[in-house]
Coordinates of C-alpha atoms and ligand atoms in Angstrom, one line a residue:
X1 CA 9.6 -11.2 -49.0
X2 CA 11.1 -14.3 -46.6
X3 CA 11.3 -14.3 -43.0
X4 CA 15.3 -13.8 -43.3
X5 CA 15.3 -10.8 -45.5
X6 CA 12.7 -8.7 -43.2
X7 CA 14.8 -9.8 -40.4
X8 CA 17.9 -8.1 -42.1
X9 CA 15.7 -4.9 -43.1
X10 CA 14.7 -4.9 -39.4
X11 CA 18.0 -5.1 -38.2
X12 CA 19.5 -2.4 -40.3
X13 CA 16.5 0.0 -39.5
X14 CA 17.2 -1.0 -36.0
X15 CA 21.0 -0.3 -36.3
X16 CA 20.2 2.9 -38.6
X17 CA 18.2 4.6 -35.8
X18 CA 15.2 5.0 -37.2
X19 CA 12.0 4.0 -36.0
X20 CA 10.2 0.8 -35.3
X21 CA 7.0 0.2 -36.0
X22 CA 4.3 -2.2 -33.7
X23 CA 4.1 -4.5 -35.6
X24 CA 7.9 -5.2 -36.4
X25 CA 8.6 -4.6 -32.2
X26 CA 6.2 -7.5 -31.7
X27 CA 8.7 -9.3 -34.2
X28 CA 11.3 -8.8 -32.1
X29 CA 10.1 -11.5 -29.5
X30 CA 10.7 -14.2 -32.0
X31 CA 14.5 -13.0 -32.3
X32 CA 17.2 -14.7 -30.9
X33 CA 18.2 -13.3 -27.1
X34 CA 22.2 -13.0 -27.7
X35 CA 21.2 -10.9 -31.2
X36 CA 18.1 -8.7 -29.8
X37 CA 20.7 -8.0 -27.3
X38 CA 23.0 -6.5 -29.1
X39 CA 20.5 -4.8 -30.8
X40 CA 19.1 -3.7 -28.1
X41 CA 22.7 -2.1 -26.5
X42 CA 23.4 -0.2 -30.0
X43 CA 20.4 1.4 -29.7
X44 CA 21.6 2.3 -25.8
X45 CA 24.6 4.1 -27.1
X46 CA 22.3 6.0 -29.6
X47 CA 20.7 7.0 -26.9
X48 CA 23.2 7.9 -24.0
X49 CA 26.8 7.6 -25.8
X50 CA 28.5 7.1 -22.6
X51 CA 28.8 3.7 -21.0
X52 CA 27.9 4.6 -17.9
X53 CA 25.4 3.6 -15.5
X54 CA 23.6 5.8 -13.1
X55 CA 22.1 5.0 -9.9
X56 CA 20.2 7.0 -6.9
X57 CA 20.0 6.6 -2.9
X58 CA 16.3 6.6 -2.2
X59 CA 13.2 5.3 0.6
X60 CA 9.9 4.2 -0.9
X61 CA 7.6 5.5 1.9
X62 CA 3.9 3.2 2.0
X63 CA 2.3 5.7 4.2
X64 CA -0.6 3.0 4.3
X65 CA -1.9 0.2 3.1
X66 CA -5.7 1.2 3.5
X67 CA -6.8 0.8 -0.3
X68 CA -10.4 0.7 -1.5
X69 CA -8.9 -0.3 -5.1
X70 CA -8.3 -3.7 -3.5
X71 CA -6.3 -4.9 -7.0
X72 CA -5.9 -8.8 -7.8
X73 CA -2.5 -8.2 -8.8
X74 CA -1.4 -6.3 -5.6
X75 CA 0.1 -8.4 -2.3
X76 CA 0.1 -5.1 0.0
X77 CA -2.9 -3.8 0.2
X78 CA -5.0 -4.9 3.5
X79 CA -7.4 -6.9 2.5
X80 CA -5.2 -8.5 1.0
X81 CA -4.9 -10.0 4.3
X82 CA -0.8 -10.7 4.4
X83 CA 0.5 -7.0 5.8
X84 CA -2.2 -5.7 8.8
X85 CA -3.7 -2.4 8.2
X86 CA -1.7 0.4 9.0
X87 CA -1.4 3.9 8.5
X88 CA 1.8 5.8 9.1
X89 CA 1.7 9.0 11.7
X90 CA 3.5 12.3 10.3
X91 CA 6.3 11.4 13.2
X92 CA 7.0 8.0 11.8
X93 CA 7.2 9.3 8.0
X94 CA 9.2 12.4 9.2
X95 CA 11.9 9.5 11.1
X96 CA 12.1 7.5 7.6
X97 CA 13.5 10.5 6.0
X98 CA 15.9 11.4 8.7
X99 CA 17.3 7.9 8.8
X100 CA 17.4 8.2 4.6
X101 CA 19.5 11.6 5.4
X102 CA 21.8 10.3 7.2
X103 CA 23.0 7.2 4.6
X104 CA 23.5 10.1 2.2
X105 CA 20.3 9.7 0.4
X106 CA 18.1 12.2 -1.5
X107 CA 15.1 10.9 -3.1
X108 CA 11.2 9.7 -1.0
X109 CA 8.9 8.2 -3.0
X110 CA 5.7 8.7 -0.8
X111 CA 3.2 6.2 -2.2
X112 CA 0.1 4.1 -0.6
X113 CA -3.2 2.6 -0.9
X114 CA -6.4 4.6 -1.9
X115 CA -7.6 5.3 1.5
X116 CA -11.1 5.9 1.4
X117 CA -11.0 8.5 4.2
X118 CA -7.6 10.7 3.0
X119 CA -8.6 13.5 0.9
X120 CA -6.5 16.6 -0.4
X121 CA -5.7 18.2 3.0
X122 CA -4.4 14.8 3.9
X123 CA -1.9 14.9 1.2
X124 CA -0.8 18.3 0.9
X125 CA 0.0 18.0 5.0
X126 CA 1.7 14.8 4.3
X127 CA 4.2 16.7 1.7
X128 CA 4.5 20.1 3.6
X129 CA 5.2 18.1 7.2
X130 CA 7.9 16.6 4.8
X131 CA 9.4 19.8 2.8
X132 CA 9.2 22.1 5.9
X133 CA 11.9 20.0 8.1
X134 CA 13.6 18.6 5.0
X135 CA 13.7 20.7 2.4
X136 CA 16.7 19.1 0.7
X137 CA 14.5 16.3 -0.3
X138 CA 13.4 15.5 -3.3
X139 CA 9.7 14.0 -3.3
X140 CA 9.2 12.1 -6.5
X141 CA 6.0 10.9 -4.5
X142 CA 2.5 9.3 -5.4
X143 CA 0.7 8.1 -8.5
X144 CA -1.9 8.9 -11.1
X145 CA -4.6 6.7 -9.3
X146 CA -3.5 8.2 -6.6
X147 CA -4.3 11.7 -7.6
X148 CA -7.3 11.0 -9.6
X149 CA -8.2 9.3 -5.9
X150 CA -7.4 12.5 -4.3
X151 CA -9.3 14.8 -6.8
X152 CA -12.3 12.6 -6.5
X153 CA -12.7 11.8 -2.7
X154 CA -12.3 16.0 -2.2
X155 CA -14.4 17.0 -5.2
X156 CA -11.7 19.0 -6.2
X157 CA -10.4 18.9 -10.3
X158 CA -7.3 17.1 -10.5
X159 CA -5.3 20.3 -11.9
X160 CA -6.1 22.0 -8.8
X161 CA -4.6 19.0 -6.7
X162 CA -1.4 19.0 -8.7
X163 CA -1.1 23.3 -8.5
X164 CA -1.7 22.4 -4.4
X165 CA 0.8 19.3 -4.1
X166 CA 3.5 21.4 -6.5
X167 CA 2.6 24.1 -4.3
X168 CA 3.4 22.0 -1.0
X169 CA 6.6 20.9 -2.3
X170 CA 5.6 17.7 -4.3
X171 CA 8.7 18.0 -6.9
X172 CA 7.6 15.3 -9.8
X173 CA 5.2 11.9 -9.5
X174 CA 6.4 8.7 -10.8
X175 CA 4.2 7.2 -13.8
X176 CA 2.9 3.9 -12.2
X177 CA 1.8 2.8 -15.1
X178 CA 0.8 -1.0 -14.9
X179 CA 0.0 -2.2 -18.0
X180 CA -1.7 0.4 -19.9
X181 CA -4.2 -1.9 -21.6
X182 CA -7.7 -2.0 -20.9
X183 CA -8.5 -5.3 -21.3
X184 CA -6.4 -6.5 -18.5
X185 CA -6.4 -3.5 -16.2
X186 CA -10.2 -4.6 -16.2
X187 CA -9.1 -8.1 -15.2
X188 CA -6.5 -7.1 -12.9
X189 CA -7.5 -3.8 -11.0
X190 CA -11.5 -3.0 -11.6
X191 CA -11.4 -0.8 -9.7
X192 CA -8.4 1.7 -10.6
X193 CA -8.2 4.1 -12.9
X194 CA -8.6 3.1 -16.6
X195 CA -5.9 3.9 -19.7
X196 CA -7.2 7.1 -20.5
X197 CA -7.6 8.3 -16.7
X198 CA -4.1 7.6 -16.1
X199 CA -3.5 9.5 -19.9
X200 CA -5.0 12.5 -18.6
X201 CA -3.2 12.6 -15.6
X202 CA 0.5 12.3 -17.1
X203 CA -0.6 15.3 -19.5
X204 CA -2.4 17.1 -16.1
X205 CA 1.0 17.3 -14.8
X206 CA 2.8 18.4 -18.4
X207 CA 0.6 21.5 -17.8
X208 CA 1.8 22.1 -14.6
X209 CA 5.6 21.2 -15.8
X210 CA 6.0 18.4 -13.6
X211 CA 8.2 15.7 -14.7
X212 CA 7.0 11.7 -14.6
X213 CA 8.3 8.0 -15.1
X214 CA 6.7 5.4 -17.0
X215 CA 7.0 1.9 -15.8
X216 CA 5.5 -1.6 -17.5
X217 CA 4.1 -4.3 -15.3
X218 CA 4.2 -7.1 -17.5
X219 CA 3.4 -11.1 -16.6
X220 CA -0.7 -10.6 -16.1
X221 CA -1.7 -12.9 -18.8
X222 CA -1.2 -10.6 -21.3
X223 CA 0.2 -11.4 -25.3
X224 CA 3.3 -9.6 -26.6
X225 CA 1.0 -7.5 -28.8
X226 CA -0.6 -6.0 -25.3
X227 CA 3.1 -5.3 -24.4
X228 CA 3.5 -3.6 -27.3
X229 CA 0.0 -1.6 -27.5
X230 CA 1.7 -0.3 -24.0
X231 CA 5.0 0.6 -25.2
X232 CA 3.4 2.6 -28.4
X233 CA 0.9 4.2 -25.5
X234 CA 3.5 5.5 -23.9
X235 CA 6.1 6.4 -27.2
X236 CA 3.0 8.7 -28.0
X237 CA 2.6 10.5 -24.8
X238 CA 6.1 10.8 -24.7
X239 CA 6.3 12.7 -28.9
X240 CA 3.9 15.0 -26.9
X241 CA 5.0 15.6 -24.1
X242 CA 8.9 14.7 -23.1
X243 CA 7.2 13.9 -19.6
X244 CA 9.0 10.8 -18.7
X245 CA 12.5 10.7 -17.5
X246 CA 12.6 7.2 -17.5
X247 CA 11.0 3.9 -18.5
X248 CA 11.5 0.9 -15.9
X249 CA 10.0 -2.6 -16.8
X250 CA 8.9 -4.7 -14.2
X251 CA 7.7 -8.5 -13.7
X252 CA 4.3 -9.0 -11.7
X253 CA 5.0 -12.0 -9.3
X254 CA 2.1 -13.6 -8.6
X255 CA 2.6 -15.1 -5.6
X256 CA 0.7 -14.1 -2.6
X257 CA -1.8 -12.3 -5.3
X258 CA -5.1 -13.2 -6.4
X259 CA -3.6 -14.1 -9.6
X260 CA -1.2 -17.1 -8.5
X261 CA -2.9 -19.3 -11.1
X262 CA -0.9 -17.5 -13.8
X263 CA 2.5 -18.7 -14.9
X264 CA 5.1 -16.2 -14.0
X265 CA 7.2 -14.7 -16.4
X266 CA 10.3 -15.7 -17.2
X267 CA 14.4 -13.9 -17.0
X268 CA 14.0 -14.3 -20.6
X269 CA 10.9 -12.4 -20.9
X270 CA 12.5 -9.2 -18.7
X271 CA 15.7 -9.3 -21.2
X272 CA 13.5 -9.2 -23.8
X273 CA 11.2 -6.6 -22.7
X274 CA 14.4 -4.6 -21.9
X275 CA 15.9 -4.8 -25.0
X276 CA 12.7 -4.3 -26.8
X277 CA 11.8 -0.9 -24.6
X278 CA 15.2 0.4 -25.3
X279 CA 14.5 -0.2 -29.2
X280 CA 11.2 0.8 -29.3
X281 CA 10.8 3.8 -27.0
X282 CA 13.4 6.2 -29.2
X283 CA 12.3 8.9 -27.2
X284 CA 13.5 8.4 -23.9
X285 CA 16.9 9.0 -22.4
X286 CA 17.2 6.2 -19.3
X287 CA 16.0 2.4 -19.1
X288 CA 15.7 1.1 -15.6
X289 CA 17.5 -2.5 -14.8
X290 CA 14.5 -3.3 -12.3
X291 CA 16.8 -5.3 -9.4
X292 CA 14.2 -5.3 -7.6
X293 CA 11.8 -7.7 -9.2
X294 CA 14.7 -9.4 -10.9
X295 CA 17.3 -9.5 -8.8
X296 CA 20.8 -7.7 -9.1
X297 CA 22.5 -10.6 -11.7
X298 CA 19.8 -10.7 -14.1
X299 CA 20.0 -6.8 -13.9
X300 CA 23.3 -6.9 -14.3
X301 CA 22.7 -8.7 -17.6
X302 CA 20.2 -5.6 -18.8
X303 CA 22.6 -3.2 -18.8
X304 CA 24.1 -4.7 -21.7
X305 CA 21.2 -5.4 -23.3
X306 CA 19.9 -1.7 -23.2
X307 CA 19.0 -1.0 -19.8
X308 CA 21.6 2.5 -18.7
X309 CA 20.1 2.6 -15.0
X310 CA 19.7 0.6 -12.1
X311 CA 17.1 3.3 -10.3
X312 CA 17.1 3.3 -6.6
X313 CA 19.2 1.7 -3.7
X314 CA 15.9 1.1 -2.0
X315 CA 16.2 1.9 1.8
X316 CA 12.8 0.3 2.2
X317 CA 10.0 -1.2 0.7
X318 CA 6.9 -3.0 1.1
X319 CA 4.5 -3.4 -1.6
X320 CA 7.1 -5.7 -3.9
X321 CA 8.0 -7.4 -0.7
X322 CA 4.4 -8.3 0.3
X323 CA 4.4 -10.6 -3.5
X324 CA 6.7 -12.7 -1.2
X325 CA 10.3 -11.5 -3.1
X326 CA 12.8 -10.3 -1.1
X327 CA 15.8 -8.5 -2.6
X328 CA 18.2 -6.1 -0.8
X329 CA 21.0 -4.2 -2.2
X330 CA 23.5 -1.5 -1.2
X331 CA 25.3 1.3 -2.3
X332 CA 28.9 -1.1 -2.2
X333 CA 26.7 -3.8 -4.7
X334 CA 25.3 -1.0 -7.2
X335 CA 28.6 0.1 -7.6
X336 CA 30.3 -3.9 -8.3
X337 CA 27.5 -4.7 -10.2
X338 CA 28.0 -1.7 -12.6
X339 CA 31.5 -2.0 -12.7
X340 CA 31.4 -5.7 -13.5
X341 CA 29.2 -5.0 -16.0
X342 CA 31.8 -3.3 -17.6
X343 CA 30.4 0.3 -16.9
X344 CA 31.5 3.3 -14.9
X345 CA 28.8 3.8 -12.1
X346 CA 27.5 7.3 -10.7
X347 CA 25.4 8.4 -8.4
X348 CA 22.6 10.7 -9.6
X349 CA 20.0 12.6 -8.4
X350 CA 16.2 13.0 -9.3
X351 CA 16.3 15.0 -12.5
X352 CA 19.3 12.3 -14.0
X353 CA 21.9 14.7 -13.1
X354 CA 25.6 12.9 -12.0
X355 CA 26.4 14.0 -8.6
X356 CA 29.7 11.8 -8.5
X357 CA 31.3 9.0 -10.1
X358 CA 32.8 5.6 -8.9
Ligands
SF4_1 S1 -1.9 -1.8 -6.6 FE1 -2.3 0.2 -5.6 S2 -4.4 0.7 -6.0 FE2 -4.2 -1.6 -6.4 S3 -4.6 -2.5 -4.4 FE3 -2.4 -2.2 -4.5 S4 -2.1 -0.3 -3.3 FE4 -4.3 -0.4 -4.0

């Protein structure tokens, strides 16, 4: 069969809503941008009928950047010699969240280095210090590596740390997924947690019906296929599980890493990747426009290329920051960037659910 004619069967399997295979998503790079696009924001209104665009008023929290992991890839941690070490007292986490209150927000992300000295206790203070004066707030806090960290450095099996952090108010723990293929997590990060360490901790927290994210860090050196062994990685959690509210791709910027001899991706590559995600992962509801590594226009541009929300207004931030990018945004900017796009905006909270529109 020639090149043009599987193009068209892809297309029409594409536009049909049926599934894609690896092989023919790794195709997909080769297409044209305007086309894969389109593709790309049919397959959005398959998914989510309504052209709107949600978004979220939210504080990362890096309690420390103390990390035994030490990761090529990563700008924050402290030996990483750019941010001094730090940790952060329960006072200074506990006045983050008030000044998140008060601009309306409803959403901490607590997440830090692998601290060689923090074990469960640590944690489970950290989260009930939090719930106990605030218990508005929803913590969508931590990581897998984080808990596999936590089960290991207190000897205690990872179930048990999720029962105790659910327990202490921990409400659902964002994916953090990297890139979820071994061959470059053993280039990049040695010394986290592997593919199938991080598997087994998404499907810890299906049995304790917690809820998760699952993000892409792509621009490590890796080939399209490796993009695409991630995406099917996490399409076959996801047919088991229905864990992930969300998928949210994000470029690595190597600046100010131990990686700066690779070239950085490009804004072509994060359209793509978008539009590819959206195509590929049939199984879940919301694709992030990451602002935050891309900037606001270029995320602007995803959400017409498949992308249906723009996460977070970030109140703070430190571990993109520390790669040496620095983008800001605000709640009067979400809502002109969504509107220009030529979608209604709403606010949302944790679990996707609107809480107003704009
Ligand atoms: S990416 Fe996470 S685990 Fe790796 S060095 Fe940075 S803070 Fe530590």
């Amino acid at each position: 069969m020639s090149q043009s004619s599987n193009k068209k069967d892809l297309k029409r399997k594409i536009l049909s809503g049926n599934r894609v295979s690896s092989e023919e998503a790794v195709n997909l790079f080769s297409w044209d941008i305007i086309e894969l696009g389109e593709a790309g924001d049919a397959r959005r209104t398959m998914a989510s009928a309504v052209n709107e665009v949600g978004f979220i008023i939210d504080r990362i929290i890096n309690y420390t950047n103390i990390c035994e992991a030490a990761c090529d890839f990563c700008a924050y941690h402290a030996r990483a010699n750019l941010i001094d070490p730090y940790e952060l007292s329960d006072n200074e986490i506990l006045e983050k969240v008030q000044e998140l209150l008060s601009i309306g927000g409803t959403q901490v992300m607590l997440q830090g280095g692998l601290h060689p000295d923090y074990t469960l206790n640590k944690y489970v203070d950290m989260v009930t210090n939090i719930k106990s004066r605030f218990p508005q707030i929803y913590l969508h806090s931590f990581s897998p590596s984080e808990l596999v960290h936590i089960s290991r450095k207190s000897s205690v099996p990872l179930g048990e740390v999720i029962s105790a952090l659910k327990d202490a108010g921990l409400d659902s723990v964002p994916g953090a997924s990297d890139l979820l293929v071994d061959e470059i997590r053993s280039k990049v990060s040695p010394r986290k947690i592997n593919r199938d360490t991080w598997a087994d901790a998404i499907f810890a927290l299906h049995r304790h019906g917690m809820k998760s994210s699952a993000t892409m860090t792509y621009g490590m050196g890796e080939t399209n296929e490796n993009r695409i062994e991630h995406l099917n990685f996490v399409r076959e959690i996801q047919d088991k599980t229905g864990i992930f509210r969300a998928f949210i791709p994000w470029s690595f910027s190597p600046t100010n890493t131990g990686l700066r001899d690779i070239e950085p991706a490009t804004g072509l590559d994060y359209l793509k990747i978008v539009a590819i995600s959206r195509i590929f992962l049939d199984n879940i509801t919301f694709i992030q426009a990451g602002w935050l590594t891309e900037g606001l226009k270029l995320a602007q541009i995803a959400l017409t290329m498949g992308a249906n929300d723009m996460g977070g207004v970030l109140m703070e931030e430190k571990v993109v920051k520390a790669t040496g990018i620095e983008t800001r945004s605000g709640v009067e900017e979400f809502i002109d960037i969504i509107k220009n796009a030529g979608k209604t905006p709403y606010l949302r909270d944790s679990e996707y659910k609107k809480i107003r529109t704009y």
